[in-house]
XYZ file of C-alpha atoms in Angstrom:
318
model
C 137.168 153.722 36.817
C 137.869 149.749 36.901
C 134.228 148.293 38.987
C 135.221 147.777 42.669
C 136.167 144.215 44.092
C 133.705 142.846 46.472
C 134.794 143.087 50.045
C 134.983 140.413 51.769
C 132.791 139.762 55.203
C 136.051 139.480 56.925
C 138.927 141.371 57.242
C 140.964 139.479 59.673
C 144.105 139.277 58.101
C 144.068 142.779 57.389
C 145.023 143.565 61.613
C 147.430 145.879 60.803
C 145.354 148.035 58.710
C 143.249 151.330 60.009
C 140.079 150.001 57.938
C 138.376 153.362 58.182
C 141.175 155.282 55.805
C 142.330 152.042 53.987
C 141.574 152.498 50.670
C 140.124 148.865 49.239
C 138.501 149.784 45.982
C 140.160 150.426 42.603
C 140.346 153.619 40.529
C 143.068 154.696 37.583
C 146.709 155.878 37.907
C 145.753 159.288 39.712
C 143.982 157.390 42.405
C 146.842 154.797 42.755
C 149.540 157.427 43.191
C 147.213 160.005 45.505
C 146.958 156.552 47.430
C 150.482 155.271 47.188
C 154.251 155.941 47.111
C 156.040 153.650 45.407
C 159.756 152.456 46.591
C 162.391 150.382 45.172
C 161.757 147.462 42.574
C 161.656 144.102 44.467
C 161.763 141.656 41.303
C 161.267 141.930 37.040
C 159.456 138.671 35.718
C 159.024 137.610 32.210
C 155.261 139.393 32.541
C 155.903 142.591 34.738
C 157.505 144.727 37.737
C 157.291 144.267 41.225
C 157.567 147.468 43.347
C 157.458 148.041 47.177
C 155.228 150.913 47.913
C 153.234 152.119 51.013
C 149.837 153.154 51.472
C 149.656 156.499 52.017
C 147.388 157.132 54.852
C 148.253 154.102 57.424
C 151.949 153.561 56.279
C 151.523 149.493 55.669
C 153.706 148.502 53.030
C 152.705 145.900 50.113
C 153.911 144.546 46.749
C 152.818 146.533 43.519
C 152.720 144.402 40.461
C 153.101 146.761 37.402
C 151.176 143.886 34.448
C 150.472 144.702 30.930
C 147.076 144.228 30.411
C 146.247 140.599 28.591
C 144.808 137.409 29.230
C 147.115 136.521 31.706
C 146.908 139.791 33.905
C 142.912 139.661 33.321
C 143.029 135.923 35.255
C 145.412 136.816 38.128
C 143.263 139.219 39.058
C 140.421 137.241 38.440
C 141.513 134.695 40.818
C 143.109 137.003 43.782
C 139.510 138.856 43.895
C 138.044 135.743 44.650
C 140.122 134.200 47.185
C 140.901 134.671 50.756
C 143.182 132.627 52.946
C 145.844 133.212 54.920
C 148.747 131.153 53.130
C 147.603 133.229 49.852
C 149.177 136.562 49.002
C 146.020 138.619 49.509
C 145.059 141.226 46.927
C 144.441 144.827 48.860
C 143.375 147.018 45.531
C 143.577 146.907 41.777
C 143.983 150.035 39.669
C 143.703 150.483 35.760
C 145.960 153.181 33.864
C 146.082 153.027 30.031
C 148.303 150.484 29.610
C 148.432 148.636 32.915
C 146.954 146.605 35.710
C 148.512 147.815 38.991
C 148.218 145.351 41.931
C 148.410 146.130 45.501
C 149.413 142.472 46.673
C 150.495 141.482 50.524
C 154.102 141.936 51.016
C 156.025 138.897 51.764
C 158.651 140.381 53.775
C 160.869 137.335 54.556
C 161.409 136.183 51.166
C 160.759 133.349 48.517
C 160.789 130.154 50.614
C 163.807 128.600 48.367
C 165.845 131.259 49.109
C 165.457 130.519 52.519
C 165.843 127.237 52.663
C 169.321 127.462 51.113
C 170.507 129.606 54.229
C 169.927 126.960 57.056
C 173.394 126.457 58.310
C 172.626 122.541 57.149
C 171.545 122.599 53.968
C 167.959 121.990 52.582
C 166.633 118.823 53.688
C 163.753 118.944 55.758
C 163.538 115.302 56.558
C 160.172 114.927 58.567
C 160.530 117.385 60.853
C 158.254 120.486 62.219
C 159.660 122.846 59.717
C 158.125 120.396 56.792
C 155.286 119.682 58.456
C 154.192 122.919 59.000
C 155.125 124.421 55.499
C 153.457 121.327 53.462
C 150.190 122.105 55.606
C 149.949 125.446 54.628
C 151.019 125.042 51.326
C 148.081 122.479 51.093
C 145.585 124.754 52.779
C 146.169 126.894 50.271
C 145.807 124.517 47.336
C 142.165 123.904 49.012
C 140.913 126.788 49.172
C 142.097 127.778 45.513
C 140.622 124.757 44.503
C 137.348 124.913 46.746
C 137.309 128.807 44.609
C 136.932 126.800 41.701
C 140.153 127.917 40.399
C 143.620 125.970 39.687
C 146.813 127.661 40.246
C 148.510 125.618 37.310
C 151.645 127.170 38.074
C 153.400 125.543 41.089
C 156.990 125.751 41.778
C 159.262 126.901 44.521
C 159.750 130.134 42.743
C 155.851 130.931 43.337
C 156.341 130.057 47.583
C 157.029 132.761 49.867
C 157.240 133.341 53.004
C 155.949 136.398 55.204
C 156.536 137.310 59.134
C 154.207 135.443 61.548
C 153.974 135.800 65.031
C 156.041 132.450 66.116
C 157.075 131.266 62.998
C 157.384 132.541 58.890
C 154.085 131.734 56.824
C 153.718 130.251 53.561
C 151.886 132.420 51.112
C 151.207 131.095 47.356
C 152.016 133.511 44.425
C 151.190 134.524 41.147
C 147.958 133.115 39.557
C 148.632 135.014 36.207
C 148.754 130.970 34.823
C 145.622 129.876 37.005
C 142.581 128.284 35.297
C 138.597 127.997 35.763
C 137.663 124.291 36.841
C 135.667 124.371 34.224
C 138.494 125.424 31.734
C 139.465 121.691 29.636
C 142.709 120.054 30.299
C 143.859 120.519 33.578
C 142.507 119.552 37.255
C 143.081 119.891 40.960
C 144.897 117.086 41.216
C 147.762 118.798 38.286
C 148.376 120.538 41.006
C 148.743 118.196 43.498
C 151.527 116.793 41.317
C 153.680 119.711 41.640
C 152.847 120.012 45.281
C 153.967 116.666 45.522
C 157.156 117.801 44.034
C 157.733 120.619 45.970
C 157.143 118.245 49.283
C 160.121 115.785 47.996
C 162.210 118.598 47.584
C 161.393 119.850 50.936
C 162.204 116.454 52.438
C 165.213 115.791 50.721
C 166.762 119.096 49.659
C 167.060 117.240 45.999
C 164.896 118.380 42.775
C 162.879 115.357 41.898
C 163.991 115.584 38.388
C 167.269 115.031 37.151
C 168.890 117.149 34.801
C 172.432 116.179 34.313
C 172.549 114.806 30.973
C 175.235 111.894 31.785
C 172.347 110.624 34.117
C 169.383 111.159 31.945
C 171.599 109.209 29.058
C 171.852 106.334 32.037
C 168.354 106.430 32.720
C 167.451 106.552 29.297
C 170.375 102.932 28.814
C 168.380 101.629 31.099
C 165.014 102.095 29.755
C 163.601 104.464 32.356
C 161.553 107.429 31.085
C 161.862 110.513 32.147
C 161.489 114.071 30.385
C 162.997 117.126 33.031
C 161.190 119.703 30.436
C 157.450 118.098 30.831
C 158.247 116.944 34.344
C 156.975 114.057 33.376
C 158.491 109.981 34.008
C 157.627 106.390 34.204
C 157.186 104.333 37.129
C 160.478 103.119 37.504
C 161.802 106.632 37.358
C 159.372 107.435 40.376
C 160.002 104.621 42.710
C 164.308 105.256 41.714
C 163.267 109.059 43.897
C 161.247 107.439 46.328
C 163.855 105.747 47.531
C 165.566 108.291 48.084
C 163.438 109.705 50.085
C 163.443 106.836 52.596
C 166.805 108.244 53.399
C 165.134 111.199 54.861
C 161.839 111.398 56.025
C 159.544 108.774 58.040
C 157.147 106.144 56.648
C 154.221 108.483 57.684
C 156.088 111.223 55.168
C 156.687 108.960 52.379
C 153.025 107.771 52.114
C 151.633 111.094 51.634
C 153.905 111.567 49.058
C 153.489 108.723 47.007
C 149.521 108.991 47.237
C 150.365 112.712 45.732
C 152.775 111.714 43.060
C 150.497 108.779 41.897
C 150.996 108.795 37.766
C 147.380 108.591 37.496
C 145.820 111.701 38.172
C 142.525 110.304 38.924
C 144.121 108.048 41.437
C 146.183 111.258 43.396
C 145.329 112.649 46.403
C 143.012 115.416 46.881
C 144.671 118.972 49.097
C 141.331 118.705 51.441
C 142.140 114.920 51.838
C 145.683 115.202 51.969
C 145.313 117.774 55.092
C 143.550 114.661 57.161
C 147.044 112.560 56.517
C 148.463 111.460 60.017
C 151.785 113.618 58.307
C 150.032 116.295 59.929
C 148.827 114.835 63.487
C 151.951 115.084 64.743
C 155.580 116.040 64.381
C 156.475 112.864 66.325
C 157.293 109.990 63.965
C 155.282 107.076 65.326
C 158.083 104.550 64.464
C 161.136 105.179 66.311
C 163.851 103.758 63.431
C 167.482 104.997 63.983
C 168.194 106.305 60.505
C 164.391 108.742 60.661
C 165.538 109.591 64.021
C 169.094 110.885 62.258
C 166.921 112.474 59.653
C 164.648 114.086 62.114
C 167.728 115.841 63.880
C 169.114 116.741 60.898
C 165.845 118.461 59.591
C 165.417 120.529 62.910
C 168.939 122.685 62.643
C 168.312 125.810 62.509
C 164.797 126.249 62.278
C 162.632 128.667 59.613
C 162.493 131.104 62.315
C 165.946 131.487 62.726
C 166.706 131.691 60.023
C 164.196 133.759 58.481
C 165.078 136.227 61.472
C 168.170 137.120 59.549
C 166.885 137.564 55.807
C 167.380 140.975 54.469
C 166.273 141.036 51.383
C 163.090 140.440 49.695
C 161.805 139.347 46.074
C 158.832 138.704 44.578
């Protein structure tokens, strides 16, 4: 039998659970499927299956990820036992069969956040309204606490945001940690992560990818002497202050300094998630200058909010 996870003091976002028949510890493939019924396949990644199955006993539905076992399987399991937070996909139980690490993750019923985002009646853009300011907060609270766990997810991208029901509005929760590293593993920090949060917040604002990949462009660029390189998401200065500008277009001035103190080049010089949380992006929705064109932004953000929205998803993937 694979050693049981530590439970945690507190099981509050496990409300809709009957703790006394919930079955929390791991076992093999007997246990899993006395404990389980498995449904239809949600999603098929590069690494493994994702089924929907319910538990047994209480009838609460999660996500079963079906992983060879390895290296990478070995850390995502490594880092879900350790972490707790709300706006992270919460690991219920693990089980080991021969070949296989089976596990029992949080279903995120509404979908990935992309997804989503593409079926507001006005497009992507967030601007600087609620919507972004409440999905870069949790996004960031969950960055802290992985990183406060000692662990970095080193794997950020919209594909690895998704969103679950809430009581007023959808909540963020952060996926798949089968790339996540030890702080103490060389190479890579917190704030590599902050970069692709940083990213992700651009593309929230402006409903644009922050790199280019049309090849006419990148030949401009490239005329021009700008650096940039889609495939290591990397660029030069130039490149960076080319998309910040278009971000003026769409958020407020309160917006665009948070995200150019997370997509500083120098990663010693970016902007820690704990910090970032304290920004005054996040003490209010209300832009404190009143400018015509953020104003325009603003309403144009607000159409059809996440909860609307997400109200009419039917499908979900993982």
């Amino acid at each position: 039998m694979a050693p049981a996870l530590a439970r945690p003091e507190s099981d509050d976002c496990l409300t809709s659970f009957d703790e006394a028949s919930y079955e929390f510890f791991g076992g093999g493939a007997d246990e899993f499927h006395a404990a389980y019924e498995e449904l239809e396949q949600l999603g098929q990644g590069e690494f493994g299956v994702v089924r929907r199955a319910y538990h047994r006993k209480t009838g609460v539905q999660a996500a079963v990820k079906h992983l060879p076992k390895s290296p990478k399987s070995r850390a995502e399991l490594a880092a879900l036992s350790q972490m707790r937070h709300e706006n992270i996909a919460r690991l219920y139980a693990y089980f080991e069969a021969d070949q296989e690490l089976l596990l029992v993750i949080e279903l995120c019923d509404v979908g990935l956040l992309s997804e989503l985002l593409v079926k507001r009646q006005q497009g992507r853009a967030l601007g600087s309204s609620d919507d972004c300011v409440l999905l870069m907060q949790q996004l960031l609270a969950a960055l802290s606490h992985c990183h406060d766990s000692g662990r970095i997810h080193n794997d950020l991208k919209f594909d690895n945001i998704m969103l679950a029901s809430g009581a007023k509005q959808p909540k963020l929760k952060l996926i798949d940690f089968g790339n996540s590293l030890s702080l103490h593993e060389a190479g890579k920090t917190p704030s590599d992560d902050m970069w692709f949060a940083g990213l992700t917040f651009f593309q929230l604002v402006t409903g644009l990818p922050f790199f280019l990949m049309d090849s006419d462009e990148l030949e401009s660029l490239d005329e021009q002497g700008v650096y940039v390189d889609p495939q290591k998401m990397q660029c030069d200065s130039m490149y960076l202050q080319l998309r910040l500008s278009i971000a003026k277009r769409f958020a407020s001035s309160i917006a665009l300094d948070l995200l150019a103190k997370m997509l500083q080049l120098d990663r010693t010089a970016r902007i820690a998630a704990a910090e970032a949380l304290d920004h005054p992006f996040f003490l209010t929705v209300r832009r404190a200058e009143a400018d015509p064109e953020e104003v325009k932004a603003d309403k144009e953000g607000r159409k059809g909010s996440l909860q609307s929205v997400a109200s009419t998803a039917a499908t979900v993937t993982m």
